[in-house]
Tab-separated table of C-alpha atoms and ligand atoms in Angstrom:
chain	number	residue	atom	x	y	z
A	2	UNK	CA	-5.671	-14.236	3.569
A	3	UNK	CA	-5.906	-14.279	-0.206
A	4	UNK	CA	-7.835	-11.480	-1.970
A	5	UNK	CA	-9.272	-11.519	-5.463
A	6	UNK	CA	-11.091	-9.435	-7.791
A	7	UNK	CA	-12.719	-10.808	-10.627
A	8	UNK	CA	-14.794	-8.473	-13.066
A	9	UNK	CA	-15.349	-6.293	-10.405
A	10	UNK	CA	-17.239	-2.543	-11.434
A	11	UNK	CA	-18.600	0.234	-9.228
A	12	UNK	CA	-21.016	3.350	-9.655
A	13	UNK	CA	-20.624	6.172	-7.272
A	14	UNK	CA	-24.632	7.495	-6.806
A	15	UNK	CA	-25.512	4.282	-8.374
A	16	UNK	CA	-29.632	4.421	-9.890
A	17	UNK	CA	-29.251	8.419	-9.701
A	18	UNK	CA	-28.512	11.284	-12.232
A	19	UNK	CA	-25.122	11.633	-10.669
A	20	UNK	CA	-24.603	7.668	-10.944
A	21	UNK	CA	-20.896	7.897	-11.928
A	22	UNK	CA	-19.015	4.952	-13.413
A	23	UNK	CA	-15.582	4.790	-11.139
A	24	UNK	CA	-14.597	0.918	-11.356
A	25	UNK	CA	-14.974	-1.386	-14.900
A	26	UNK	CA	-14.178	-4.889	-15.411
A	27	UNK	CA	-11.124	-4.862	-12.950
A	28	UNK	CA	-9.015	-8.456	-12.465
A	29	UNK	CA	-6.641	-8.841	-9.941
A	30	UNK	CA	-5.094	-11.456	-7.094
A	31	UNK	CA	-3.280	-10.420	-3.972
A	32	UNK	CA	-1.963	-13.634	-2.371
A	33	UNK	CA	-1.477	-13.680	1.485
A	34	UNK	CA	1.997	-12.429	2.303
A	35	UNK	CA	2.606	-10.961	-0.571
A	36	UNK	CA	3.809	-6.701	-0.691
A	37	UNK	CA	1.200	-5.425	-3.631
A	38	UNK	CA	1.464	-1.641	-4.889
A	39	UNK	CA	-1.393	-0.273	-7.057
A	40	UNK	CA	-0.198	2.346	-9.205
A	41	UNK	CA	-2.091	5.073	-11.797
A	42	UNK	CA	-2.729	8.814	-11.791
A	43	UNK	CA	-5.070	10.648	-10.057
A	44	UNK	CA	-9.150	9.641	-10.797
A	45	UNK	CA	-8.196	6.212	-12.178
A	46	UNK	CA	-10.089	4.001	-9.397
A	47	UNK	CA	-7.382	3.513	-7.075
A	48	UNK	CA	-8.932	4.499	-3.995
A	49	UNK	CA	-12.577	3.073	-4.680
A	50	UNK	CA	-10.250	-0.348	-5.526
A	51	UNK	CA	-9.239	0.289	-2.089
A	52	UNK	CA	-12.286	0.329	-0.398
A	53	UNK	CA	-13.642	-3.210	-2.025
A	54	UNK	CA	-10.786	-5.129	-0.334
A	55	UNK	CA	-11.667	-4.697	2.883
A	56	UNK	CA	-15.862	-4.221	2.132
A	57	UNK	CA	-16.352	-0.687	2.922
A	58	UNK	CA	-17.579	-0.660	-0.740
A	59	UNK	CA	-19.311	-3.695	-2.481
A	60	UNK	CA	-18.978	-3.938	-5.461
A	61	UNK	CA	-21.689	-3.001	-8.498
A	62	UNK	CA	-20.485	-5.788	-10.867
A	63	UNK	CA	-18.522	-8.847	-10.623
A	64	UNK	CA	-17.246	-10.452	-6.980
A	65	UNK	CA	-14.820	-10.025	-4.223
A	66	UNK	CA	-12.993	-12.899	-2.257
A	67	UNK	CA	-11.745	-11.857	0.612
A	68	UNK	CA	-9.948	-14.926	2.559
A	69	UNK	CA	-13.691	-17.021	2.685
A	70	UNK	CA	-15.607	-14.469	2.205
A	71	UNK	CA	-17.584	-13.638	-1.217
A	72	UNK	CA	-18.859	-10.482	-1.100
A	73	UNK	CA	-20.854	-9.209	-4.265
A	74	UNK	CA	-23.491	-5.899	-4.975
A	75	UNK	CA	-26.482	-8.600	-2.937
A	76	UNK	CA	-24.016	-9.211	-0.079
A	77	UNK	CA	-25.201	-7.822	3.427
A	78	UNK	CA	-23.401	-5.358	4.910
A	79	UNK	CA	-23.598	-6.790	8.257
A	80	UNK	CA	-21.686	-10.134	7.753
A	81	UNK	CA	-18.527	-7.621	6.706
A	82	UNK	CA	-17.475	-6.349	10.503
A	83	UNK	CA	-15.505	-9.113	11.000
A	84	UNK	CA	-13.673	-8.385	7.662
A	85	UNK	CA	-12.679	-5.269	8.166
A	86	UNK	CA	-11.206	-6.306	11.428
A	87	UNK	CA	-8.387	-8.519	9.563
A	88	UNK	CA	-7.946	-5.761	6.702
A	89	UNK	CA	-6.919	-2.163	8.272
A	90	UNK	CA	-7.024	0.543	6.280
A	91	UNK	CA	-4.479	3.600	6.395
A	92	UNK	CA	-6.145	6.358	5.017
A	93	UNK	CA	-4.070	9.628	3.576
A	94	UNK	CA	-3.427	11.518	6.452
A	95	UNK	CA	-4.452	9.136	8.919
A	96	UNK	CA	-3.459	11.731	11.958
A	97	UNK	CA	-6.060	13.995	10.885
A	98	UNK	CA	-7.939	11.047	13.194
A	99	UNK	CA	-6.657	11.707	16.600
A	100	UNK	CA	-8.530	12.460	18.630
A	101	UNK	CA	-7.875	11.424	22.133
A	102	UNK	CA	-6.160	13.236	24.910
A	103	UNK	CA	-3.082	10.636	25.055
A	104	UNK	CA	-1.200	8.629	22.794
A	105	UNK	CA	-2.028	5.356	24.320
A	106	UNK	CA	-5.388	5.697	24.576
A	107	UNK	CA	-5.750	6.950	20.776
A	108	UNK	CA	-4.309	3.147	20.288
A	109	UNK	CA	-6.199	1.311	22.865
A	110	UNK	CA	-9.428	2.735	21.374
A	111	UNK	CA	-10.224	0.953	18.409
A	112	UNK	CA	-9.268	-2.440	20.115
A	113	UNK	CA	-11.611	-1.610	22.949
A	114	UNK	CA	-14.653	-1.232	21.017
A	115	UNK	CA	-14.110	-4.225	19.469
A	116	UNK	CA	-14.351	-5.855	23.337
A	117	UNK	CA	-10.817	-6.256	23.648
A	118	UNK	CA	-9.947	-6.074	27.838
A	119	UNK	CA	-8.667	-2.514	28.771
A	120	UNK	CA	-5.558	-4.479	29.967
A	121	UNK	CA	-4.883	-6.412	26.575
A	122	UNK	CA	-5.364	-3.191	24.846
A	123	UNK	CA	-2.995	-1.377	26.637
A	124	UNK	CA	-0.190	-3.502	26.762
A	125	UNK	CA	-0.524	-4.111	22.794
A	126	UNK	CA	-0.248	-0.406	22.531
A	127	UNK	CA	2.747	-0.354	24.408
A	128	UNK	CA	3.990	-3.123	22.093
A	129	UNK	CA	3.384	-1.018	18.994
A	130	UNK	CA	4.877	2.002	20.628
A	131	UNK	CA	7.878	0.543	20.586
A	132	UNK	CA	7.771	-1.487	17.251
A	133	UNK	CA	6.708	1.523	15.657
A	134	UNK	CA	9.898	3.570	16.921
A	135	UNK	CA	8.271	6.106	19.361
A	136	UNK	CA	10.075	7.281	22.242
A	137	UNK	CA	8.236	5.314	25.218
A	138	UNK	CA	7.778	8.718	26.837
A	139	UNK	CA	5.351	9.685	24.036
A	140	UNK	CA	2.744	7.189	25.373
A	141	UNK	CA	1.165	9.324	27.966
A	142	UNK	CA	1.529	13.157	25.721
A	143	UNK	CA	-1.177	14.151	24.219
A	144	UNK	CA	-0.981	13.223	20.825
A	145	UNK	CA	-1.291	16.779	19.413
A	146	UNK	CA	2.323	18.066	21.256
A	147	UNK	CA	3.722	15.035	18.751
A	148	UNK	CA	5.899	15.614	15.385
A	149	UNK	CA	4.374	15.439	12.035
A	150	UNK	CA	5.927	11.720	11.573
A	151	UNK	CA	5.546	10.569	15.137
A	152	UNK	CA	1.864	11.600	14.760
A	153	UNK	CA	1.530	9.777	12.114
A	154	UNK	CA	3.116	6.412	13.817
A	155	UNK	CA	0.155	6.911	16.262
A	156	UNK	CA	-2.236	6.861	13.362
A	157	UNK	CA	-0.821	3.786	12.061
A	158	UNK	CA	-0.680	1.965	15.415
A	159	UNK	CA	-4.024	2.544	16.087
A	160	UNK	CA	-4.282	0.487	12.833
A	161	UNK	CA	-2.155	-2.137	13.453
A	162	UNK	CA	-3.725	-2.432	17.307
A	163	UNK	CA	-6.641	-4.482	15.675
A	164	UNK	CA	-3.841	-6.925	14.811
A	165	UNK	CA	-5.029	-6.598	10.827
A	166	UNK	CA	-3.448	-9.729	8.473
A	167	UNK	CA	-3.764	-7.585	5.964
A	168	UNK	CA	-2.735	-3.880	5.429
A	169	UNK	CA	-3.520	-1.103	2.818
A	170	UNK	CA	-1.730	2.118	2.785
A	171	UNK	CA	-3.353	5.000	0.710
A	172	UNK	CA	-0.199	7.491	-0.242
A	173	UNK	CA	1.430	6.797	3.246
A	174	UNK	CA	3.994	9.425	3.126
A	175	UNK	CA	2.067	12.026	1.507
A	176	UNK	CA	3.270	15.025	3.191
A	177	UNK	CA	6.064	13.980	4.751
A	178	UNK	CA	10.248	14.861	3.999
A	179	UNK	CA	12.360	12.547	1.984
A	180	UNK	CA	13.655	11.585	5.415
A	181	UNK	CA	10.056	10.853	6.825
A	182	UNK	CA	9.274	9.210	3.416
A	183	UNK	CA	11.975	6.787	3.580
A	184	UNK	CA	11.717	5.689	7.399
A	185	UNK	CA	8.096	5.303	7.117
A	186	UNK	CA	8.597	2.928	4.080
A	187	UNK	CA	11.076	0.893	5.707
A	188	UNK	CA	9.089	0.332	8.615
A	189	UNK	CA	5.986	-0.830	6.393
A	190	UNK	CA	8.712	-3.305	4.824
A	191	UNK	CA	9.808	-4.588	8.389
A	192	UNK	CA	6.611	-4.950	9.455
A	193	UNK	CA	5.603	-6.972	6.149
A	194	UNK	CA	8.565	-9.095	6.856
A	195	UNK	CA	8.558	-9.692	10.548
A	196	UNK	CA	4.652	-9.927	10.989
A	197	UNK	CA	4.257	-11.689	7.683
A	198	UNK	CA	1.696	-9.152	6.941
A	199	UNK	CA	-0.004	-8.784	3.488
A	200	UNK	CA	0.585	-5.362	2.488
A	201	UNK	CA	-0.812	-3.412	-0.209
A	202	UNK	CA	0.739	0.152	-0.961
A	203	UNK	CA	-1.698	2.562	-3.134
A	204	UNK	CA	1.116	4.791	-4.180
A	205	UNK	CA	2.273	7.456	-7.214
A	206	UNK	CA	5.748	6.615	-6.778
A	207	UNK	CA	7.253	3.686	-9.300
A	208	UNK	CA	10.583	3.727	-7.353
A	209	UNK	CA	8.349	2.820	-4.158
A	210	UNK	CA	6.637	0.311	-5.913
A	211	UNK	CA	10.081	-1.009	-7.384
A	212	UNK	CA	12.096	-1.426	-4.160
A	213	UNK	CA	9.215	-2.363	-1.907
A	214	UNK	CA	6.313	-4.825	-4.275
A	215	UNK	CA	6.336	-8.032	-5.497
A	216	UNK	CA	3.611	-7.467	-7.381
A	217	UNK	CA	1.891	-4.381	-9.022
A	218	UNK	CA	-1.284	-3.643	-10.023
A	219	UNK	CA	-1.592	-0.575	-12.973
A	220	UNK	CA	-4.933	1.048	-12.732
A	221	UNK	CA	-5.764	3.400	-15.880
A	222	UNK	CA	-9.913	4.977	-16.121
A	223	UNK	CA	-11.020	2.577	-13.516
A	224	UNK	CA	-9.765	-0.615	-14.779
A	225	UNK	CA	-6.682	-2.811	-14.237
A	226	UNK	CA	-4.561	-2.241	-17.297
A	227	UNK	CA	-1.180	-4.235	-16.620
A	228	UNK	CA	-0.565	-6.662	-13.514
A	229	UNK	CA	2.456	-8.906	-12.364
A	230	UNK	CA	6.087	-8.715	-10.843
A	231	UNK	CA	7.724	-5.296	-11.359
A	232	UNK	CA	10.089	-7.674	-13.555
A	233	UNK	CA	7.242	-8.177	-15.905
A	234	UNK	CA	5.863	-4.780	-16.069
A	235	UNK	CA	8.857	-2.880	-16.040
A	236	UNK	CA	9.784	-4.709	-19.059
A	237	UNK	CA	6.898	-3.193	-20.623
A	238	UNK	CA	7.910	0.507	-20.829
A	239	UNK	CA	5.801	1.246	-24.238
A	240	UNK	CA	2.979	-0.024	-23.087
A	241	UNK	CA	3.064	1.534	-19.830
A	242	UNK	CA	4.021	5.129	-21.434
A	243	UNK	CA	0.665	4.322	-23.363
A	244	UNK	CA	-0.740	4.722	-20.249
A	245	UNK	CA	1.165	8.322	-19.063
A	246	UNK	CA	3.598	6.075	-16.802
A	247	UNK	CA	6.968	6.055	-16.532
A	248	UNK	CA	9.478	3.574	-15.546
A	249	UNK	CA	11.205	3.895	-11.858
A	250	UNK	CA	14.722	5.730	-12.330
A	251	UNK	CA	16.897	2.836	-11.776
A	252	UNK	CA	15.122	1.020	-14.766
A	253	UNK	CA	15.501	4.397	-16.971
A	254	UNK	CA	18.908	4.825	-16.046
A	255	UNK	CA	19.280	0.911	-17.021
A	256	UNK	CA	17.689	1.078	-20.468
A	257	UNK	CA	20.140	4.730	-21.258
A	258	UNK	CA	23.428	2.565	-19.880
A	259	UNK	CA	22.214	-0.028	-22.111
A	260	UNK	CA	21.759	1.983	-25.762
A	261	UNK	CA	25.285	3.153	-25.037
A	262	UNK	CA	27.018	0.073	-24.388
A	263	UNK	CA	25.040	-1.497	-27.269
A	264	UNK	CA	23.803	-4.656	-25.248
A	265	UNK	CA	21.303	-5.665	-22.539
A	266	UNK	CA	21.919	-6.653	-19.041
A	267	UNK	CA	20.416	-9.558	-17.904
A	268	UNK	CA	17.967	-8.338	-15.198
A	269	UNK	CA	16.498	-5.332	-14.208
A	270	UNK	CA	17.741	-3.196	-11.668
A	271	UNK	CA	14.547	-2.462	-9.303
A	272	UNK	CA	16.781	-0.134	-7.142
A	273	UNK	CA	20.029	2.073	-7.011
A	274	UNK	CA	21.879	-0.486	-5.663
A	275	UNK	CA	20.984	-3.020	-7.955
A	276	UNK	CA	21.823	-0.863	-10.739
A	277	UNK	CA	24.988	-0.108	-9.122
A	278	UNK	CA	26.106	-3.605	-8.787
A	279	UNK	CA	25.099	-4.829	-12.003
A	280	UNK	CA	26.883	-2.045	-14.248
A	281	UNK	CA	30.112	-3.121	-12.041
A	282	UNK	CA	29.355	-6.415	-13.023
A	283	UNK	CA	28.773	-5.356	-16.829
A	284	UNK	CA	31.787	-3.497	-16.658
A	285	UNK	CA	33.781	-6.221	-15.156
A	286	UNK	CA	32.656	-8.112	-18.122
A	287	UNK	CA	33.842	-5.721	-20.703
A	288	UNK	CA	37.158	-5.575	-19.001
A	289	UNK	CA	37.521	-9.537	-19.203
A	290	UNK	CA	36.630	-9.717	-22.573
A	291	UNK	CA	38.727	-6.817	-24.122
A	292	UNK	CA	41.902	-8.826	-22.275
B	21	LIG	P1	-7.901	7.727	-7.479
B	21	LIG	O1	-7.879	7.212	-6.090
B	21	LIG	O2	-7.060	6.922	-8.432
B	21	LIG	O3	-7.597	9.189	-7.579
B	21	LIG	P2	-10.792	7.466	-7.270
B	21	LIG	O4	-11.122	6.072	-6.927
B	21	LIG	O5	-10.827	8.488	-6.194
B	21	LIG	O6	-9.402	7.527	-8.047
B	21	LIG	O7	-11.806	7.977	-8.404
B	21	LIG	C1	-12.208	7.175	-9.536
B	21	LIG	C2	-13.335	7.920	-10.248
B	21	LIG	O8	-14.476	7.980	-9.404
B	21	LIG	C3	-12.984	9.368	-10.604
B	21	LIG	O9	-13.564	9.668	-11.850
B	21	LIG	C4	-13.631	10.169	-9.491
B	21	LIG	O10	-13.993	11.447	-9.945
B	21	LIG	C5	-14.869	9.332	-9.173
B	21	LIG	N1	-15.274	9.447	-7.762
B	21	LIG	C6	-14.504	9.222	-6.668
B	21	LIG	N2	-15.219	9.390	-5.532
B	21	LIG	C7	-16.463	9.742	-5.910
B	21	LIG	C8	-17.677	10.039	-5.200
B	21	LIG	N3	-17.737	10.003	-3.854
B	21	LIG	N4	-18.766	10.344	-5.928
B	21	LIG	C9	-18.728	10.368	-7.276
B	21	LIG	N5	-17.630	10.074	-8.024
B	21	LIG	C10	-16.506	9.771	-7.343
């Protein structure tokens, strides 16, 4: 399911004294199957940009295609339900929503309302006990005896248990170790791979958006500022400093190795082990040609 934003502006408290500009003139395209990250600083729109791709918001200005549906500030709210079935949302600190007294039925719940069969519900949160990683034991605890993380996996299978094609994740590991941090993104990339689901990470982290995205969206005072593959933006690095933003380590680390050897590498290294294999390359090279 393709998603696009054209023009699109929002007003928090819109027609009040505290109407408050929080979206202006933003662009962007998010083809089905693609792995987006939206990146900027704190109060530049992300979240509110968020909530128009799946029509929690509606947007002020401009329009929002969301596979065939249009939705713009005169839409109604009720033809949206169905939307927000196919895009799931995982908020920051999703397992501050538990709230059942076991595991499964925290994941059969949402399903369930939706008039899914107790019986289909279950056995798909079975399914995403295991995909998710859980010990199957965890099903019937209550999810409040759980880790940190495998709370966490709950909260994001009771996502998933609406069978979403498309899947944002606000700051997913916020809170969590490096070790948490890292499983948790891996798993988002396996499930973006194996279910061929459209995922779009809101995140702070370039080295996230490096490794995982194939295609970034840079949000500065409510607007989309740069968009493309990390290739193109990355290769950008004044004007993204314009906009307080740095590039991801492996691309830093690039650009130093490259003022000291005096030349330019070919392509940008989007992760560690890129970067490792092209400097052996590089210095491969060098070893060839002083022969
Ligand atoms: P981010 O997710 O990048 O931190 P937000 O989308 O939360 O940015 O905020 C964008 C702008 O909208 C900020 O100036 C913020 O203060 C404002 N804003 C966010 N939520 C509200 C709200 N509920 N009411 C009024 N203004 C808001």
């Amino acid at each position: 399911m393709d998603i696009s934003l054209q023009n699109v502006g929002y007003f928090y408290s819109k027609d009040t004294p505290f109407e408050k500009r929080a979206l202006q003139g933003v662009d962007a395209t998010i083809h089905s199957g693609s792995y987006t990250a939206i990146i900027g600083h704190t109060g530049s729109g992300k979240s509110t940009l968020l909530m128009h791709l799946n029509g929690l918001l509606k947007p002020s200005e401009g329009v929002v295609r969301i596979g065939d549906t249009t939705i713009s500030a005169g839409t109604k709210t009720k033809g949206l339900k169905d939307v927000r079935r196919h895009v799931g949302i995982v908020f920051q600190f999703p397992e501050h929503q538990l709230f059942e007294e076991t595991v499964v039925k925290d994941i059969m719940f949402g399903p369930m309302n939706f008039g899914v069969s107790e019986e289909e519900a279950k056995r798909r949160a079975y399914e995403l006990i295991t995909l998710l990683g859980l010990p199957e034991d965890v099903a019937e605890k209550s999810p409040f005896d759980l880790s940190g993380g495998q709370m966490r996996r709950v909260a994001i299978a009771g996502v998933l248990a609406f069978k979403p094609s498309v899947l944002i994740l606000d700051e997913p590991t916020a809170g969590l170790d490096p070790r948490g941090r890292k499983e948790i993104m891996e798993l988002f990339n396996h499930l973006h791979k194996k279910e061929d689901l459209t995922t779009i990470l809101v995140t702070h982290s370039m080295e996230d958006a490096a490794r995982y995205a194939d295609n970034l969206i840079i949000m500065s005072n409510g607007t989309s500022v740069m968009t493309g593959t990390p290739e193109e933006v990355f290769a950008d690095e004044e004007k993204l400093a314009s906009y307080r933003l740095g590039l991801p380590r492996s691309v830093q680390f690039q650009r130093d190795f490259e003022k000291k050897i005096g030349r330019k590498l070919s392509d940008i290294a989007l992760t560690e082990e890129q970067l490792a294999e092209f400097i052996a390359k590089a210095a491969l090279e060098e070893g060839a040609d002083s022969c």
